[in-house]
mmCIF file of C-alpha atoms in Angstrom:
data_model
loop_
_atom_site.group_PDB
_atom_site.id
_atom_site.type_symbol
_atom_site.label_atom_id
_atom_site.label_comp_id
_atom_site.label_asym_id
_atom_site.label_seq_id
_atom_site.Cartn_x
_atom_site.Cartn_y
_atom_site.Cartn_z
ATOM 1 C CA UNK A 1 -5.684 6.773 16.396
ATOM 2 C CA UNK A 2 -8.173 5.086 18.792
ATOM 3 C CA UNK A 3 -9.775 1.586 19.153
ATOM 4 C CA UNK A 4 -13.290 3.147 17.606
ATOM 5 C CA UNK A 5 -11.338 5.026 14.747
ATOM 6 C CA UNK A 6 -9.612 2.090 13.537
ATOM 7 C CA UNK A 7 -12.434 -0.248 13.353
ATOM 8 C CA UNK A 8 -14.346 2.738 11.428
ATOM 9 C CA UNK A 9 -11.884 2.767 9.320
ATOM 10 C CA UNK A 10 -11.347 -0.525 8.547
ATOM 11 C CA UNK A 11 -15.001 -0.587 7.724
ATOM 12 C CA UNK A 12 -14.925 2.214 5.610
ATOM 13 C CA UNK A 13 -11.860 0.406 3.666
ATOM 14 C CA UNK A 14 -14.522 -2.613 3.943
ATOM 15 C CA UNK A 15 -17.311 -0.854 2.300
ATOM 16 C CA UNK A 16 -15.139 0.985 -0.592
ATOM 17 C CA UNK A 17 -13.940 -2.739 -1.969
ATOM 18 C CA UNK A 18 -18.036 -4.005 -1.709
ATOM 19 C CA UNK A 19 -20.214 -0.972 -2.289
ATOM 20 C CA UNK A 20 -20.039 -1.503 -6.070
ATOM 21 C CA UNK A 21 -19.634 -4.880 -6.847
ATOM 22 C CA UNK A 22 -21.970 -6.955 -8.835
ATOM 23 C CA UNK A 23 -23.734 -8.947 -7.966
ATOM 24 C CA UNK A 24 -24.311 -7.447 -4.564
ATOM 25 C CA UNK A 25 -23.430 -9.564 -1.784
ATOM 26 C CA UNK A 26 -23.859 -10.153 1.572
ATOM 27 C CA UNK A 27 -21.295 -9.407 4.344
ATOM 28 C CA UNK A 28 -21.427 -12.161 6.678
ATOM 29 C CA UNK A 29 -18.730 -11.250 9.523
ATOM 30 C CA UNK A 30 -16.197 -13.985 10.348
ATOM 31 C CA UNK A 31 -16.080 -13.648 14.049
ATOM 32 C CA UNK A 32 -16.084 -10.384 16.097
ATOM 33 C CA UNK A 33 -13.837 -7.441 15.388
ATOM 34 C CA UNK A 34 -10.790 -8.629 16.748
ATOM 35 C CA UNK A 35 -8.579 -6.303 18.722
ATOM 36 C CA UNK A 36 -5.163 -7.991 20.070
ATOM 37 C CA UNK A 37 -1.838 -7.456 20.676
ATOM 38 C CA UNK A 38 0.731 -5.615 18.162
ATOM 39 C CA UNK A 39 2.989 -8.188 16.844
ATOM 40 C CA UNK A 40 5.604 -5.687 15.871
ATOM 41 C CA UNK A 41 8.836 -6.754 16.909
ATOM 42 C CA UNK A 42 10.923 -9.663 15.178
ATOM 43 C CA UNK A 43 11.220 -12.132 18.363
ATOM 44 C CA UNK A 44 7.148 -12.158 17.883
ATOM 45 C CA UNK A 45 6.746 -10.559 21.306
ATOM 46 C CA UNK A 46 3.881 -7.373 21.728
ATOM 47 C CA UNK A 47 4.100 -3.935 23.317
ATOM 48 C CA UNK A 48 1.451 -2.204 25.110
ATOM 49 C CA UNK A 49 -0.374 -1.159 21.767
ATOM 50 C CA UNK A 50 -3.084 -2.977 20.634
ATOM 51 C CA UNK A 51 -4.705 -3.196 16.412
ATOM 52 C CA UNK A 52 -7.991 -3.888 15.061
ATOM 53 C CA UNK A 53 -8.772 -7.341 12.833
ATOM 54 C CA UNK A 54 -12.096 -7.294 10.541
ATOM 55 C CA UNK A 55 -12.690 -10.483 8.530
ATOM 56 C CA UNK A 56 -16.157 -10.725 6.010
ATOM 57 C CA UNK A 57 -17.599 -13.571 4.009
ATOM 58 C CA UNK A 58 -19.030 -12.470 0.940
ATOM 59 C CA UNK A 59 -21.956 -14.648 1.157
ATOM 60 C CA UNK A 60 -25.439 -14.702 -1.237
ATOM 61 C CA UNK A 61 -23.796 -15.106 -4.672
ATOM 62 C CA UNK A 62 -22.932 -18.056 -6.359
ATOM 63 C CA UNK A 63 -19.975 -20.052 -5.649
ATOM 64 C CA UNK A 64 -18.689 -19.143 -9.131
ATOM 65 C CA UNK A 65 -18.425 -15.192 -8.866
ATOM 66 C CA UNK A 66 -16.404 -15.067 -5.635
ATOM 67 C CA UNK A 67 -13.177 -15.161 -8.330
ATOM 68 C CA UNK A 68 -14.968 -12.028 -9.710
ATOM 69 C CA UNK A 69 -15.683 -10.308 -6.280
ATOM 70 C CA UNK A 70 -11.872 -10.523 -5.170
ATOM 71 C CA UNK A 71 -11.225 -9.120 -8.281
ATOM 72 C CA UNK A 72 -13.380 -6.218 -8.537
ATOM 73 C CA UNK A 73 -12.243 -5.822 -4.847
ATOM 74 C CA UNK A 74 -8.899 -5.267 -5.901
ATOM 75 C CA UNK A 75 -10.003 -2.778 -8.616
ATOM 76 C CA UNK A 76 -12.300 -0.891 -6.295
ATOM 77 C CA UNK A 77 -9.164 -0.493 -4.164
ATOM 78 C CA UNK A 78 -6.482 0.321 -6.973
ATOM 79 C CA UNK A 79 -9.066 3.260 -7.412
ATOM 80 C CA UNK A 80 -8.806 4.631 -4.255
ATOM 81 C CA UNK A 81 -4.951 5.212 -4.754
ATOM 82 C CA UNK A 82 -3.859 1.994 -2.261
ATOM 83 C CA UNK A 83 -1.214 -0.006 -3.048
ATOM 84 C CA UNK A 84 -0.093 -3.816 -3.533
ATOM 85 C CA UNK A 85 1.515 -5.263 -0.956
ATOM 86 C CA UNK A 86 2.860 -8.285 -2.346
ATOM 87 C CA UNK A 87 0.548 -9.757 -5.091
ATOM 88 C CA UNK A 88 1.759 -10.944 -8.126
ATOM 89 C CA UNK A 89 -0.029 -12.129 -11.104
ATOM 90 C CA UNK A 90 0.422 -15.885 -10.750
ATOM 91 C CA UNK A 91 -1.570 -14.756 -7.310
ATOM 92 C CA UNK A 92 -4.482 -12.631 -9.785
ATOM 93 C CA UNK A 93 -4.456 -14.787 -13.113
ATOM 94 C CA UNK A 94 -6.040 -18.399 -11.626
ATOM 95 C CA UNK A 95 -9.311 -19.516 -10.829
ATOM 96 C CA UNK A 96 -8.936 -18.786 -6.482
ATOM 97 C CA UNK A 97 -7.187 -15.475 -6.772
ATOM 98 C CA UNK A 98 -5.511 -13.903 -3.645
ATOM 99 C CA UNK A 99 -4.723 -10.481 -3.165
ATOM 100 C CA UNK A 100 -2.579 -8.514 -0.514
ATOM 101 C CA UNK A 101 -2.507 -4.602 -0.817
ATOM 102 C CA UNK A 102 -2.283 -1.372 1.944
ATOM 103 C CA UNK A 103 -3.218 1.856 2.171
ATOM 104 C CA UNK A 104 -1.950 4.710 1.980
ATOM 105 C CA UNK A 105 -0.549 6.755 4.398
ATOM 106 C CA UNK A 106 -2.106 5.748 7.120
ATOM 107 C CA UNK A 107 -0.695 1.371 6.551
ATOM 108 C CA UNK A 108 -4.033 -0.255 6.915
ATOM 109 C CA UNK A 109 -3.412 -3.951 5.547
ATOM 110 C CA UNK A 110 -6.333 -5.823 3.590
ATOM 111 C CA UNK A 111 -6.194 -9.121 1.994
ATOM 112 C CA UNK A 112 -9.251 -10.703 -0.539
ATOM 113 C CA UNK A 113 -8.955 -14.475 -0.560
ATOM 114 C CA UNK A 114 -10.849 -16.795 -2.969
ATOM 115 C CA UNK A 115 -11.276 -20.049 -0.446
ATOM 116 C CA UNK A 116 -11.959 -23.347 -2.169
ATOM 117 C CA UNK A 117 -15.235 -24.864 -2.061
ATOM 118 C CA UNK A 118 -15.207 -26.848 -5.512
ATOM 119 C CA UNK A 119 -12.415 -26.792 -7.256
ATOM 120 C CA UNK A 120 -13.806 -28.653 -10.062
ATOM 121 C CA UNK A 121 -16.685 -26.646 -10.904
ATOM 122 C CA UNK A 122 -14.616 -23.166 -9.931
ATOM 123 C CA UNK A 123 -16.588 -22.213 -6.914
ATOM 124 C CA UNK A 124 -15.290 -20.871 -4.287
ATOM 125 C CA UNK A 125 -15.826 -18.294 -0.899
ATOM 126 C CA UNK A 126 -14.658 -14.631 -1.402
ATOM 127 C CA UNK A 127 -13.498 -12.984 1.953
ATOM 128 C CA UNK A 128 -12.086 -9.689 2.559
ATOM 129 C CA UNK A 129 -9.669 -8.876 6.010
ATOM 130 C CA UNK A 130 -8.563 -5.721 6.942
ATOM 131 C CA UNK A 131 -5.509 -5.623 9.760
ATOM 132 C CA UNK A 132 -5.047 -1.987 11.082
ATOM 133 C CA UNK A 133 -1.564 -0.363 12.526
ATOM 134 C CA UNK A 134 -1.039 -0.630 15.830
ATOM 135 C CA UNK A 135 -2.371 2.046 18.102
ATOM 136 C CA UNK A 136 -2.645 2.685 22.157
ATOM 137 C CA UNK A 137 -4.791 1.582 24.537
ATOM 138 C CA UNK A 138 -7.377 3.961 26.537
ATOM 139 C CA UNK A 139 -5.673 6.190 28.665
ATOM 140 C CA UNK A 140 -1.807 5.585 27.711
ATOM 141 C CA UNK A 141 -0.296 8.377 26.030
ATOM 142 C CA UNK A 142 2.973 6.590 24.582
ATOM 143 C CA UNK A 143 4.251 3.326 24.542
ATOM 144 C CA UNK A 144 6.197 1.818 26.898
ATOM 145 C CA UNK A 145 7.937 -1.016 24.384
ATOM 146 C CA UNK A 146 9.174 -4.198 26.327
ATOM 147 C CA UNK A 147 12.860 -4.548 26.700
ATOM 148 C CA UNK A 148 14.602 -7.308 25.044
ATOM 149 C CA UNK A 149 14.062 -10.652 27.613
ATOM 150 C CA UNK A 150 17.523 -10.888 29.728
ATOM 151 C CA UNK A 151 19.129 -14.504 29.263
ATOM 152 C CA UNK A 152 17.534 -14.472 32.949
ATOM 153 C CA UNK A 153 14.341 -14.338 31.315
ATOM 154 C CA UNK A 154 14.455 -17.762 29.586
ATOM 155 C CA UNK A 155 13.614 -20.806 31.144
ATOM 156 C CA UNK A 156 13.761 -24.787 29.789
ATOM 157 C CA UNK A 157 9.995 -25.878 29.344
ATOM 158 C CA UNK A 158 9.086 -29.305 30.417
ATOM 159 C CA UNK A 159 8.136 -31.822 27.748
ATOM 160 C CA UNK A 160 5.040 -32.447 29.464
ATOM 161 C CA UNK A 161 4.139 -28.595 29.471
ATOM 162 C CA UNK A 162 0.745 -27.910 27.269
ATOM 163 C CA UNK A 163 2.356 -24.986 25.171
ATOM 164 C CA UNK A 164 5.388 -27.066 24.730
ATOM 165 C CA UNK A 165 3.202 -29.494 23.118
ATOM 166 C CA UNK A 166 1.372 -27.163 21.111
ATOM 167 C CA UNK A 167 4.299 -24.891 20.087
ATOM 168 C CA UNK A 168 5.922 -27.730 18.637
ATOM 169 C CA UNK A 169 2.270 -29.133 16.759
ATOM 170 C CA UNK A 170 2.684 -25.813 14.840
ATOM 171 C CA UNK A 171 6.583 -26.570 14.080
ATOM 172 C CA UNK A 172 5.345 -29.827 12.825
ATOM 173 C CA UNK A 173 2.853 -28.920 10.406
ATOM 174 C CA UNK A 174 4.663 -26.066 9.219
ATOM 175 C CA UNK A 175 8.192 -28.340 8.810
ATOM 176 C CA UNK A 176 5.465 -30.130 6.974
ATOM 177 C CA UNK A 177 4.134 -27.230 4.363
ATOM 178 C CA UNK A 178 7.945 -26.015 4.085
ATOM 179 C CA UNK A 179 8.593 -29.595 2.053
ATOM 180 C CA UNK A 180 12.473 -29.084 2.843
ATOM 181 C CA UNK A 181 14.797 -30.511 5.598
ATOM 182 C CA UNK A 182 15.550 -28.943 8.786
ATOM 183 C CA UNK A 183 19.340 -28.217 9.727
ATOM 184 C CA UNK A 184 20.780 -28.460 12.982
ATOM 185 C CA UNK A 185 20.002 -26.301 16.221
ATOM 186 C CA UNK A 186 21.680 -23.287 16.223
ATOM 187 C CA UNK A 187 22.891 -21.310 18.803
ATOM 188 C CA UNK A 188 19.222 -19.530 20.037
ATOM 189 C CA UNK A 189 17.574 -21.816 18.377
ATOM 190 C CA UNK A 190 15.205 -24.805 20.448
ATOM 191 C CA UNK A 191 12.747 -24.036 23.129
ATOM 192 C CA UNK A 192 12.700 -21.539 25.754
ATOM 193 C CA UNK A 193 9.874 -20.322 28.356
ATOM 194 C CA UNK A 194 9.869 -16.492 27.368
ATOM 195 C CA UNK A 195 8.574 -14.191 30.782
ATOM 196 C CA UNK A 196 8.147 -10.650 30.129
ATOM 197 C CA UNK A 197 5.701 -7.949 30.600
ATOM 198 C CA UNK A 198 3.598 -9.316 28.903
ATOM 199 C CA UNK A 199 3.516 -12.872 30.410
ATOM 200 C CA UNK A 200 5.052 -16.415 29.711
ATOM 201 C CA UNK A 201 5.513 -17.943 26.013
ATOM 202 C CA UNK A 202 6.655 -20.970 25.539
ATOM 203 C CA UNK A 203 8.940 -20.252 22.049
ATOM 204 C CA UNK A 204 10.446 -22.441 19.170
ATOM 205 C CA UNK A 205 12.680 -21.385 16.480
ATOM 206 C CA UNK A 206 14.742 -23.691 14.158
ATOM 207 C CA UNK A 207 16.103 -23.768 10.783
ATOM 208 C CA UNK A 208 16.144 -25.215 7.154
ATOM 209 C CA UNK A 209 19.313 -26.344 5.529
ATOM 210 C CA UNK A 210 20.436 -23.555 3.142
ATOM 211 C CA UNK A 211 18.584 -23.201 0.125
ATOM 212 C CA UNK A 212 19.058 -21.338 -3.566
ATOM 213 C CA UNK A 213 17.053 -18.053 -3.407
ATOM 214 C CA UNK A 214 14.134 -19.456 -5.393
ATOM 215 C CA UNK A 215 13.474 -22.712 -3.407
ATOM 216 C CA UNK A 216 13.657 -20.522 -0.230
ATOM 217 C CA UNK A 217 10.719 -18.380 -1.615
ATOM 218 C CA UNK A 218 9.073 -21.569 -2.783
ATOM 219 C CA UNK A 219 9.165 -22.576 0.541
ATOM 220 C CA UNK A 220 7.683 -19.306 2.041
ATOM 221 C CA UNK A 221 5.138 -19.813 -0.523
ATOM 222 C CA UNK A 222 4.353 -22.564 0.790
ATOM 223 C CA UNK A 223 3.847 -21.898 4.263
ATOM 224 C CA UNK A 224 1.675 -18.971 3.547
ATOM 225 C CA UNK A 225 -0.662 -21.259 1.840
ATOM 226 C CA UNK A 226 -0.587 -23.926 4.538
ATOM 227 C CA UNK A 227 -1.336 -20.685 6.981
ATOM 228 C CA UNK A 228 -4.398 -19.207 4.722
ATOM 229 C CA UNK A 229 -5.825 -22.962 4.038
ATOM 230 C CA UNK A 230 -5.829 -23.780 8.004
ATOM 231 C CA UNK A 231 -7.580 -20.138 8.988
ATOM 232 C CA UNK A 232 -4.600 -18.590 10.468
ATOM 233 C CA UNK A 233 -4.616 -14.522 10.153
ATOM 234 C CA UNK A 234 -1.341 -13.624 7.400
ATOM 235 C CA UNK A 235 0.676 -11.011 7.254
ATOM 236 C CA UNK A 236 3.497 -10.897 4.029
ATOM 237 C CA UNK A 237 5.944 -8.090 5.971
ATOM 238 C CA UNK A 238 8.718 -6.962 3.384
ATOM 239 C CA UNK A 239 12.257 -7.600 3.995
ATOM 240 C CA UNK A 240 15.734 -6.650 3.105
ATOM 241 C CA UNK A 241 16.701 -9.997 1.856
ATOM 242 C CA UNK A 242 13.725 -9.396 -0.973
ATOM 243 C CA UNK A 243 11.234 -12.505 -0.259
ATOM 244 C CA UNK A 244 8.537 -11.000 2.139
ATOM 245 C CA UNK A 245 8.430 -12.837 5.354
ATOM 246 C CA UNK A 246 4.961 -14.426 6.297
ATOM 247 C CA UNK A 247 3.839 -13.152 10.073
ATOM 248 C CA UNK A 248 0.665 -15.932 10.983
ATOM 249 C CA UNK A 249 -1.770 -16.003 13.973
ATOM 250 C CA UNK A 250 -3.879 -18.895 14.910
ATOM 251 C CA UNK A 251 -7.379 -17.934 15.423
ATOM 252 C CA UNK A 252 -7.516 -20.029 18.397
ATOM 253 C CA UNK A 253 -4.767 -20.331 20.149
ATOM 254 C CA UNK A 254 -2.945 -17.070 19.618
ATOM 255 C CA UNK A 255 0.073 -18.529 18.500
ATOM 256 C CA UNK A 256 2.020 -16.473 16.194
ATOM 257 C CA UNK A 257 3.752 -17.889 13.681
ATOM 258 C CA UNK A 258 7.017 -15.965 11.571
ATOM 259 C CA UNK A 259 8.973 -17.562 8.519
ATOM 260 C CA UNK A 260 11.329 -15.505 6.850
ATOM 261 C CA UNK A 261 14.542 -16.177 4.976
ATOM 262 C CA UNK A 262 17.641 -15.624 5.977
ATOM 263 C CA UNK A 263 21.081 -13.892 4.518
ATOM 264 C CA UNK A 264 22.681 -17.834 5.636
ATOM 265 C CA UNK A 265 20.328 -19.761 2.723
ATOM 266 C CA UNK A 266 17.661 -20.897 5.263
ATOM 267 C CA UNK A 267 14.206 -20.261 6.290
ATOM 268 C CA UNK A 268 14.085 -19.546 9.958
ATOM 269 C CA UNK A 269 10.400 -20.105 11.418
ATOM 270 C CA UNK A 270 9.492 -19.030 14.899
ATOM 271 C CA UNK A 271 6.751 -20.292 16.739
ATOM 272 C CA UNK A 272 5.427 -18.474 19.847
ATOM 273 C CA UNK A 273 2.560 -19.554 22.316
ATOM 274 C CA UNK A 274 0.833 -18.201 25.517
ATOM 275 C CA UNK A 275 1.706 -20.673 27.990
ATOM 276 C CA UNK A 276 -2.014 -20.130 29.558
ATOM 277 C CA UNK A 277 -3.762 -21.237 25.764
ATOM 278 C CA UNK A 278 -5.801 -24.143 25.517
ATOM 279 C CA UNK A 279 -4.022 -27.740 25.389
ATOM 280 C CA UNK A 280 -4.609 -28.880 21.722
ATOM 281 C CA UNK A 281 -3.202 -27.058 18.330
ATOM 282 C CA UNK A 282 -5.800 -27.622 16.068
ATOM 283 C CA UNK A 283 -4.204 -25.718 13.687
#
């Protein structure tokens, strides 16, 4: 797959979830077509492949149908033989329904999201996303992967350092939407300067204190929410301990964010930022 053949279809995947709604609405795109890195590896770092982001606004029907438009977006999709991804009916039953599904075989990833506008009244703004797999650049004909960073590799930042800053903004306000306490630095936990093929990252990870199973994916819950209500672009990847992890990028900064749980009881949460973005972490 190419650049131009993912974006098609992406918009084809687009056009199957709107074509037959009712009412009709309008899609307003949310920015360009994105294409960026591959976050595909668990340390948050990219290879040389890149994937395609398309975000819409369902725009021109009332506040109170965009419930109905995620909804019939789900059901337009459940037709065409794609799958949940990690849904559930707590997500499908309430007034701001989210949904999270794929396709298959070829592992596009689309989300419909009910955003708030009035909670009172019920209105809201429907939006549809569609993520696709990663895939190469113009003229490479395989990937070359980056090599796990040697312990040469990482550096100390200085306190003073803009990413540093922002990298731990983002640890803040997610240690804030987690609503649990953090445990002690571990060993390759903290703050490193990350230089690779790809460039310098400035990179946090920490810790919660060990939690039962269902305040850990309380907590993951909550994180994803804090993501989705700030703009970030989420990702729910499944995982072998059972509660998907949530994979975030900031729309401006492109930080990526990963909190996942972990066979010890915690929630780890890694926090990764270009050391060239802009000072401030509006996120």
């Amino acid at each position: 797959m190419n650049e131009q053949q993912a974006i098609d279809r992406a918009e084809q995947i687009i056009r199957q979830a709107v074509d037959t709604m009712s009412p009709q609405p309008t899609l307003e795109r949310f920015g360009p077509a994105t294409i960026g890195p591959c976050i595909a590896r668990d340390d948050s770092r990219s290879d040389d492949r890149l994937q395609a982001t398309l975000f819409y606004k369902l725009t021109g029907v009332p506040g109170t149908e965009a419930r109905n438009l995620v909804l019939q977006a789900r059901d337009a999709w459940l037709k065409q033989g794609y799958k949940y991804n990690s849904s559930n009916e707590e997500d499908m039953s309430g007034p701001f329904p989210w949904v999270s599904m794929r396709t298959e075989p070829d592992d596009f990833w689309m989300e419909g999201i009910t955003g708030v506008v009035d909670r009172a009244k019920g209105e809201g703004l429907a939006t549809l996303k569609v993520v696709s797999p990663c895939f190469l650049p113009p003229g490479k004909d395989k990937a070359s992967g980056v090599a796990p960073a040697s312990p040469a590799a990482f550096e100390a930042p200085s306190a003073d350092d803009p990413a540093t800053r922002r990298a731990l903004a983002h640890s803040s306000r997610i240690y804030d939407a987690l609503q649990v306490g953090s445990a002690p630095t571990q060993p390759g936990e903290g703050l490193s300067t990350v230089r690779d093929e790809s460039g310098a990252s400035v990179h946090h990870a920490w810790s919660t204190e060990p939690l039962p199973e269902g305040e850990r994916a309380a907590a993951v819950a909550r994180a994803q929410t804090f993501f989705q209500s700030a703009g970030w672009t989420v990702r729910r990847v499944p995982t072998v301990e059972g509660t998907p992890a949530v994979v975030a990028g900031h729309p401006g900064d492109r930080t990526v964010a990963q909190v996942a749980t972990s066979t010890t009881g915690a929630v780890r949460v890694a926090v990764t930022t270009p050391a060239t973005g802009p000072a401030s972490a509006d996120a």
